[in-house]
Amino acid sequence: MTTATIILLPETPGSSDRAMHWWAVVDGAVVNRGIGEEWLDALGTAGAGADGRLIALAPATAVRCVVAPAAAATQRQALGVARSAALVDGLADPATLHAVASMVVDHPEAAERTTITAIVANSSMLEWLDWLDGLGADPLAIVPVAMLLPVSPDWSSAKIGSDRLLARAGRV
Protein backbone atom coordinates (compact mmCIF):
# COMPACT_ATOMS: atom_id res chain seq x y z
CA MET A 1 0.00 0.00 0.00
CA THR A 2 1.37 3.40 -1.00
CA THR A 3 0.23 6.48 0.87
CA ALA A 4 1.02 10.15 0.47
CA THR A 5 -0.03 13.50 1.83
CA ILE A 6 -0.36 16.27 -0.77
CA ILE A 7 -0.63 19.96 0.09
CA LEU A 8 -1.08 23.12 -1.98
CA LEU A 9 1.61 25.60 -0.97
CA PRO A 10 0.76 29.23 -0.28
CA GLU A 11 2.07 31.77 -2.82
CA THR A 12 4.12 33.53 -0.15
CA PRO A 13 4.14 31.53 3.05
CA GLY A 14 4.14 33.22 6.42
CA SER A 15 5.13 31.70 9.72
CA SER A 16 1.49 31.60 10.84
CA ASP A 17 0.27 29.86 7.67
CA ARG A 18 -0.66 26.29 8.52
CA ALA A 19 -4.14 25.83 7.06
CA MET A 20 -3.68 24.46 3.54
CA HIS A 21 -5.67 22.57 0.96
CA TRP A 22 -4.60 18.96 1.50
CA TRP A 23 -5.30 15.48 0.16
CA ALA A 24 -4.57 12.04 1.62
CA VAL A 25 -3.86 9.51 -1.15
CA VAL A 26 -3.74 5.72 -0.84
CA ASP A 27 -2.72 3.63 -3.84
CA GLY A 28 -3.41 6.54 -6.20
CA ALA A 29 -6.90 7.32 -4.88
CA VAL A 30 -7.86 10.35 -2.78
CA VAL A 31 -9.28 8.96 0.49
CA ASN A 32 -9.55 12.21 2.44
CA ARG A 33 -9.16 15.92 1.80
CA GLY A 34 -9.77 19.25 3.39
CA ILE A 35 -8.67 22.78 4.11
CA GLY A 36 -6.95 23.22 7.43
CA GLU A 37 -4.10 22.06 9.61
CA GLU A 38 -5.07 18.37 9.59
CA TRP A 39 -2.37 17.64 7.00
CA LEU A 40 0.20 18.23 9.74
CA ASP A 41 -1.36 15.41 11.79
CA ALA A 42 -0.73 13.01 8.88
CA LEU A 43 3.00 13.70 9.03
CA GLY A 44 5.04 11.24 11.05
CA THR A 45 8.14 12.01 13.04
CA ALA A 46 10.12 12.10 9.79
CA GLY A 47 7.95 14.98 8.58
CA ALA A 48 6.33 13.03 5.77
CA GLY A 49 3.26 10.89 5.17
CA ALA A 50 2.81 7.40 6.59
CA ASP A 51 5.31 5.83 4.21
CA GLY A 52 7.48 8.89 3.73
CA ARG A 53 5.67 10.79 1.03
CA LEU A 54 4.78 14.44 1.38
CA ILE A 55 4.23 16.11 -1.97
CA ALA A 56 3.80 19.86 -2.14
CA LEU A 57 2.02 21.55 -5.06
CA ALA A 58 3.39 24.95 -6.10
CA PRO A 59 0.63 27.43 -7.01
CA ALA A 60 0.01 28.07 -10.71
CA THR A 61 0.63 31.80 -10.30
CA ALA A 62 4.17 31.22 -8.99
CA VAL A 63 5.52 28.75 -11.54
CA ARG A 64 5.89 29.10 -15.30
CA CYS A 65 5.78 25.85 -17.30
CA VAL A 66 7.26 25.60 -20.79
CA VAL A 67 6.38 22.72 -23.13
CA ALA A 68 8.76 22.24 -26.06
CA PRO A 69 10.01 19.58 -28.46
CA ALA A 70 13.00 17.77 -27.01
CA ALA A 71 16.42 18.33 -28.53
CA ALA A 72 17.73 15.53 -30.75
CA ALA A 73 20.05 14.07 -28.11
CA THR A 74 20.05 11.60 -25.27
CA GLN A 75 17.27 12.12 -22.72
CA ARG A 76 19.69 13.55 -20.17
CA GLN A 77 21.13 16.00 -22.72
CA ALA A 78 17.65 16.98 -23.96
CA LEU A 79 16.57 17.79 -20.39
CA GLY A 80 19.71 19.90 -19.86
CA VAL A 81 19.04 21.81 -23.08
CA ALA A 82 15.38 22.39 -22.09
CA ARG A 83 16.36 23.64 -18.63
CA SER A 84 19.05 25.98 -19.98
CA ALA A 85 16.75 27.35 -22.69
CA ALA A 86 13.98 28.02 -20.18
CA LEU A 87 16.37 29.89 -17.89
CA VAL A 88 17.73 32.02 -20.75
CA ASP A 89 14.19 32.77 -21.99
CA GLY A 90 12.98 33.51 -18.44
CA LEU A 91 11.63 36.87 -17.41
CA ALA A 92 14.46 37.45 -14.92
CA ASP A 93 18.18 37.01 -14.47
CA PRO A 94 18.81 33.24 -14.84
CA ALA A 95 20.82 33.32 -11.61
CA THR A 96 17.62 34.23 -9.72
CA LEU A 97 15.58 31.34 -11.16
CA HIS A 98 15.16 27.66 -10.35
CA ALA A 99 14.28 25.35 -13.26
CA VAL A 100 13.57 21.63 -13.55
CA ALA A 101 12.85 19.78 -16.79
CA SER A 102 11.17 16.43 -17.37
CA MET A 103 10.26 14.36 -20.39
CA VAL A 104 6.63 13.72 -21.33
CA VAL A 105 6.12 9.97 -21.14
CA ASP A 106 3.58 7.99 -23.19
CA HIS A 107 2.12 11.06 -24.88
CA PRO A 108 0.13 9.46 -27.73
CA GLU A 109 -0.38 12.68 -29.73
CA ALA A 110 3.33 13.53 -29.82
CA ALA A 111 5.20 12.48 -32.93
CA GLU A 112 8.43 13.37 -31.18
CA ARG A 113 9.69 13.63 -27.62
CA THR A 114 8.48 16.59 -25.58
CA THR A 115 9.94 18.28 -22.51
CA ILE A 116 8.17 20.26 -19.81
CA THR A 117 10.26 22.72 -17.84
CA ALA A 118 9.06 24.43 -14.65
CA ILE A 119 10.62 27.80 -13.78
CA VAL A 120 10.20 29.52 -10.41
CA ALA A 121 12.02 32.29 -8.57
CA ASN A 122 14.78 30.97 -6.31
CA SER A 123 13.35 33.14 -3.55
CA SER A 124 9.94 31.43 -3.79
CA MET A 125 11.51 27.98 -3.67
CA LEU A 126 13.61 28.92 -0.64
CA GLU A 127 10.59 30.47 1.14
CA TRP A 128 8.57 27.27 0.60
CA LEU A 129 11.40 25.04 1.79
CA ASP A 130 12.07 27.21 4.87
CA TRP A 131 8.35 27.34 5.68
CA LEU A 132 8.00 23.54 5.37
CA ASP A 133 11.14 23.03 7.45
CA GLY A 134 9.71 25.32 10.15
CA LEU A 135 6.66 23.04 10.32
CA GLY A 136 8.83 19.92 10.51
CA ALA A 137 7.76 18.85 7.02
CA ASP A 138 10.20 17.38 4.49
CA PRO A 139 8.62 17.07 1.02
CA LEU A 140 9.59 14.31 -1.37
CA ALA A 141 8.86 16.75 -4.21
CA ILE A 142 7.49 20.18 -5.03
CA VAL A 143 5.41 19.90 -8.19
CA PRO A 144 3.82 22.77 -10.12
CA VAL A 145 0.04 22.40 -9.84
CA ALA A 146 -0.15 23.08 -13.61
CA MET A 147 1.67 19.78 -14.19
CA LEU A 148 -1.42 17.90 -13.02
CA LEU A 149 -3.26 18.74 -16.25
CA PRO A 150 -2.63 16.63 -19.36
CA VAL A 151 -0.50 17.87 -22.27
CA SER A 152 -3.12 17.44 -24.98
CA PRO A 153 -4.52 19.25 -28.03
CA ASP A 154 -7.92 19.10 -26.29
CA TRP A 155 -9.08 21.61 -23.68
CA SER A 156 -9.01 20.45 -20.06
CA SER A 157 -9.89 22.24 -16.85
CA ALA A 158 -9.56 21.60 -13.15
CA LYS A 159 -10.03 23.26 -9.80
CA ILE A 160 -7.20 22.22 -7.52
CA GLY A 161 -7.43 23.85 -4.12
CA SER A 162 -8.03 27.52 -4.80
CA ASP A 163 -6.42 27.35 -8.26
CA ARG A 164 -8.71 27.23 -11.30
CA LEU A 165 -6.80 25.91 -14.28
CA LEU A 166 -7.53 25.76 -17.99
CA ALA A 167 -5.10 24.02 -20.36
CA ARG A 168 -4.62 23.15 -24.00
CA ALA A 169 -1.62 22.13 -26.08
CA GLY A 170 0.84 22.60 -23.23
CA ARG A 171 -0.43 26.03 -22.14
CA VAL A 172 -1.96 26.39 -18.69
mmCIF file of C-alpha atoms in Angstrom:
data_model
loop_
_atom_site.group_PDB
_atom_site.id
_atom_site.type_symbol
_atom_site.label_atom_id
_atom_site.label_comp_id
_atom_site.label_asym_id
_atom_site.label_seq_id
_atom_site.Cartn_x
_atom_site.Cartn_y
_atom_site.Cartn_z
ATOM 1 C CA MET A 1 0.000 0.000 0.000
ATOM 2 C CA THR A 2 1.374 3.400 -1.003
ATOM 3 C CA THR A 3 0.228 6.482 0.869
ATOM 4 C CA ALA A 4 1.023 10.151 0.467
ATOM 5 C CA THR A 5 -0.029 13.504 1.831
ATOM 6 C CA ILE A 6 -0.358 16.266 -0.769
ATOM 7 C CA ILE A 7 -0.626 19.964 0.086
ATOM 8 C CA LEU A 8 -1.082 23.116 -1.984
ATOM 9 C CA LEU A 9 1.614 25.597 -0.973
ATOM 10 C CA PRO A 10 0.762 29.233 -0.284
ATOM 11 C CA GLU A 11 2.073 31.773 -2.823
ATOM 12 C CA THR A 12 4.123 33.533 -0.149
ATOM 13 C CA PRO A 13 4.144 31.526 3.053
ATOM 14 C CA GLY A 14 4.136 33.223 6.424
ATOM 15 C CA SER A 15 5.129 31.705 9.721
ATOM 16 C CA SER A 16 1.492 31.604 10.844
ATOM 17 C CA ASP A 17 0.272 29.860 7.675
ATOM 18 C CA ARG A 18 -0.657 26.289 8.517
ATOM 19 C CA ALA A 19 -4.138 25.833 7.059
ATOM 20 C CA MET A 20 -3.685 24.457 3.539
ATOM 21 C CA HIS A 21 -5.670 22.569 0.956
ATOM 22 C CA TRP A 22 -4.596 18.958 1.500
ATOM 23 C CA TRP A 23 -5.297 15.481 0.164
ATOM 24 C CA ALA A 24 -4.569 12.039 1.622
ATOM 25 C CA VAL A 25 -3.864 9.509 -1.146
ATOM 26 C CA VAL A 26 -3.744 5.718 -0.835
ATOM 27 C CA ASP A 27 -2.719 3.635 -3.845
ATOM 28 C CA GLY A 28 -3.409 6.543 -6.198
ATOM 29 C CA ALA A 29 -6.900 7.316 -4.883
ATOM 30 C CA VAL A 30 -7.860 10.346 -2.780
ATOM 31 C CA VAL A 31 -9.277 8.956 0.493
ATOM 32 C CA ASN A 32 -9.548 12.209 2.439
ATOM 33 C CA ARG A 33 -9.162 15.920 1.804
ATOM 34 C CA GLY A 34 -9.773 19.248 3.395
ATOM 35 C CA ILE A 35 -8.670 22.783 4.113
ATOM 36 C CA GLY A 36 -6.951 23.216 7.428
ATOM 37 C CA GLU A 37 -4.097 22.063 9.607
ATOM 38 C CA GLU A 38 -5.068 18.374 9.592
ATOM 39 C CA TRP A 39 -2.373 17.642 7.003
ATOM 40 C CA LEU A 40 0.203 18.233 9.736
ATOM 41 C CA ASP A 41 -1.359 15.409 11.787
ATOM 42 C CA ALA A 42 -0.734 13.013 8.879
ATOM 43 C CA LEU A 43 3.001 13.702 9.034
ATOM 44 C CA GLY A 44 5.036 11.236 11.045
ATOM 45 C CA THR A 45 8.138 12.011 13.037
ATOM 46 C CA ALA A 46 10.120 12.100 9.785
ATOM 47 C CA GLY A 47 7.952 14.983 8.585
ATOM 48 C CA ALA A 48 6.330 13.028 5.773
ATOM 49 C CA GLY A 49 3.264 10.887 5.170
ATOM 50 C CA ALA A 50 2.812 7.400 6.589
ATOM 51 C CA ASP A 51 5.309 5.827 4.209
ATOM 52 C CA GLY A 52 7.478 8.887 3.734
ATOM 53 C CA ARG A 53 5.673 10.789 1.028
ATOM 54 C CA LEU A 54 4.778 14.437 1.381
ATOM 55 C CA ILE A 55 4.228 16.113 -1.970
ATOM 56 C CA ALA A 56 3.800 19.864 -2.143
ATOM 57 C CA LEU A 57 2.022 21.554 -5.055
ATOM 58 C CA ALA A 58 3.394 24.948 -6.102
ATOM 59 C CA PRO A 59 0.626 27.429 -7.011
ATOM 60 C CA ALA A 60 0.012 28.072 -10.706
ATOM 61 C CA THR A 61 0.632 31.801 -10.300
ATOM 62 C CA ALA A 62 4.170 31.218 -8.990
ATOM 63 C CA VAL A 63 5.523 28.746 -11.539
ATOM 64 C CA ARG A 64 5.888 29.098 -15.305
ATOM 65 C CA CYS A 65 5.778 25.848 -17.296
ATOM 66 C CA VAL A 66 7.260 25.597 -20.791
ATOM 67 C CA VAL A 67 6.383 22.721 -23.126
ATOM 68 C CA ALA A 68 8.758 22.245 -26.064
ATOM 69 C CA PRO A 69 10.007 19.585 -28.463
ATOM 70 C CA ALA A 70 12.996 17.767 -27.007
ATOM 71 C CA ALA A 71 16.420 18.330 -28.531
ATOM 72 C CA ALA A 72 17.727 15.526 -30.745
ATOM 73 C CA ALA A 73 20.053 14.072 -28.114
ATOM 74 C CA THR A 74 20.048 11.598 -25.266
ATOM 75 C CA GLN A 75 17.270 12.115 -22.723
ATOM 76 C CA ARG A 76 19.690 13.550 -20.170
ATOM 77 C CA GLN A 77 21.130 16.000 -22.716
ATOM 78 C CA ALA A 78 17.652 16.984 -23.957
ATOM 79 C CA LEU A 79 16.571 17.790 -20.393
ATOM 80 C CA GLY A 80 19.705 19.895 -19.862
ATOM 81 C CA VAL A 81 19.035 21.812 -23.078
ATOM 82 C CA ALA A 82 15.383 22.392 -22.089
ATOM 83 C CA ARG A 83 16.363 23.640 -18.628
ATOM 84 C CA SER A 84 19.055 25.976 -19.982
ATOM 85 C CA ALA A 85 16.751 27.350 -22.694
ATOM 86 C CA ALA A 86 13.978 28.019 -20.182
ATOM 87 C CA LEU A 87 16.373 29.891 -17.886
ATOM 88 C CA VAL A 88 17.734 32.015 -20.748
ATOM 89 C CA ASP A 89 14.194 32.770 -21.985
ATOM 90 C CA GLY A 90 12.985 33.506 -18.444
ATOM 91 C CA LEU A 91 11.626 36.866 -17.408
ATOM 92 C CA ALA A 92 14.459 37.455 -14.921
ATOM 93 C CA ASP A 93 18.177 37.008 -14.470
ATOM 94 C CA PRO A 94 18.814 33.243 -14.843
ATOM 95 C CA ALA A 95 20.825 33.323 -11.605
ATOM 96 C CA THR A 96 17.620 34.227 -9.724
ATOM 97 C CA LEU A 97 15.583 31.345 -11.161
ATOM 98 C CA HIS A 98 15.165 27.659 -10.353
ATOM 99 C CA ALA A 99 14.279 25.355 -13.261
ATOM 100 C CA VAL A 100 13.571 21.633 -13.552
ATOM 101 C CA ALA A 101 12.850 19.782 -16.791
ATOM 102 C CA SER A 102 11.167 16.435 -17.371
ATOM 103 C CA MET A 103 10.265 14.359 -20.393
ATOM 104 C CA VAL A 104 6.635 13.724 -21.325
ATOM 105 C CA VAL A 105 6.124 9.969 -21.142
ATOM 106 C CA ASP A 106 3.582 7.990 -23.186
ATOM 107 C CA HIS A 107 2.116 11.059 -24.878
ATOM 108 C CA PRO A 108 0.130 9.457 -27.726
ATOM 109 C CA GLU A 109 -0.380 12.676 -29.725
ATOM 110 C CA ALA A 110 3.333 13.534 -29.817
ATOM 111 C CA ALA A 111 5.199 12.482 -32.931
ATOM 112 C CA GLU A 112 8.435 13.375 -31.176
ATOM 113 C CA ARG A 113 9.690 13.633 -27.618
ATOM 114 C CA THR A 114 8.477 16.593 -25.576
ATOM 115 C CA THR A 115 9.943 18.283 -22.506
ATOM 116 C CA ILE A 116 8.174 20.258 -19.809
ATOM 117 C CA THR A 117 10.260 22.718 -17.838
ATOM 118 C CA ALA A 118 9.063 24.427 -14.654
ATOM 119 C CA ILE A 119 10.625 27.799 -13.780
ATOM 120 C CA VAL A 120 10.199 29.522 -10.405
ATOM 121 C CA ALA A 121 12.016 32.294 -8.574
ATOM 122 C CA ASN A 122 14.777 30.974 -6.310
ATOM 123 C CA SER A 123 13.348 33.145 -3.548
ATOM 124 C CA SER A 124 9.941 31.434 -3.788
ATOM 125 C CA MET A 125 11.513 27.982 -3.673
ATOM 126 C CA LEU A 126 13.609 28.919 -0.639
ATOM 127 C CA GLU A 127 10.588 30.470 1.137
ATOM 128 C CA TRP A 128 8.569 27.275 0.604
ATOM 129 C CA LEU A 129 11.403 25.036 1.793
ATOM 130 C CA ASP A 130 12.073 27.212 4.867
ATOM 131 C CA TRP A 131 8.350 27.336 5.676
ATOM 132 C CA LEU A 132 8.002 23.545 5.365
ATOM 133 C CA ASP A 133 11.142 23.028 7.451
ATOM 134 C CA GLY A 134 9.712 25.322 10.152
ATOM 135 C CA LEU A 135 6.663 23.042 10.316
ATOM 136 C CA GLY A 136 8.830 19.925 10.510
ATOM 137 C CA ALA A 137 7.757 18.846 7.017
ATOM 138 C CA ASP A 138 10.199 17.385 4.489
ATOM 139 C CA PRO A 139 8.622 17.068 1.016
ATOM 140 C CA LEU A 140 9.593 14.308 -1.367
ATOM 141 C CA ALA A 141 8.862 16.749 -4.212
ATOM 142 C CA ILE A 142 7.491 20.177 -5.031
ATOM 143 C CA VAL A 143 5.411 19.896 -8.193
ATOM 144 C CA PRO A 144 3.816 22.774 -10.124
ATOM 145 C CA VAL A 145 0.036 22.403 -9.844
ATOM 146 C CA ALA A 146 -0.152 23.083 -13.605
ATOM 147 C CA MET A 147 1.666 19.780 -14.193
ATOM 148 C CA LEU A 148 -1.420 17.898 -13.016
ATOM 149 C CA LEU A 149 -3.256 18.735 -16.252
ATOM 150 C CA PRO A 150 -2.627 16.633 -19.365
ATOM 151 C CA VAL A 151 -0.504 17.867 -22.274
ATOM 152 C CA SER A 152 -3.120 17.444 -24.977
ATOM 153 C CA PRO A 153 -4.525 19.255 -28.026
ATOM 154 C CA ASP A 154 -7.920 19.102 -26.286
ATOM 155 C CA TRP A 155 -9.085 21.614 -23.678
ATOM 156 C CA SER A 156 -9.011 20.453 -20.064
ATOM 157 C CA SER A 157 -9.892 22.242 -16.846
ATOM 158 C CA ALA A 158 -9.559 21.597 -13.151
ATOM 159 C CA LYS A 159 -10.034 23.259 -9.805
ATOM 160 C CA ILE A 160 -7.197 22.219 -7.520
ATOM 161 C CA GLY A 161 -7.428 23.845 -4.115
ATOM 162 C CA SER A 162 -8.031 27.522 -4.799
ATOM 163 C CA ASP A 163 -6.423 27.354 -8.265
ATOM 164 C CA ARG A 164 -8.713 27.230 -11.295
ATOM 165 C CA LEU A 165 -6.796 25.910 -14.283
ATOM 166 C CA LEU A 166 -7.534 25.762 -17.994
ATOM 167 C CA ALA A 167 -5.103 24.022 -20.361
ATOM 168 C CA ARG A 168 -4.623 23.147 -23.997
ATOM 169 C CA ALA A 169 -1.615 22.126 -26.077
ATOM 170 C CA GLY A 170 0.842 22.599 -23.234
ATOM 171 C CA ARG A 171 -0.432 26.028 -22.139
ATOM 172 C CA VAL A 172 -1.963 26.388 -18.692
#
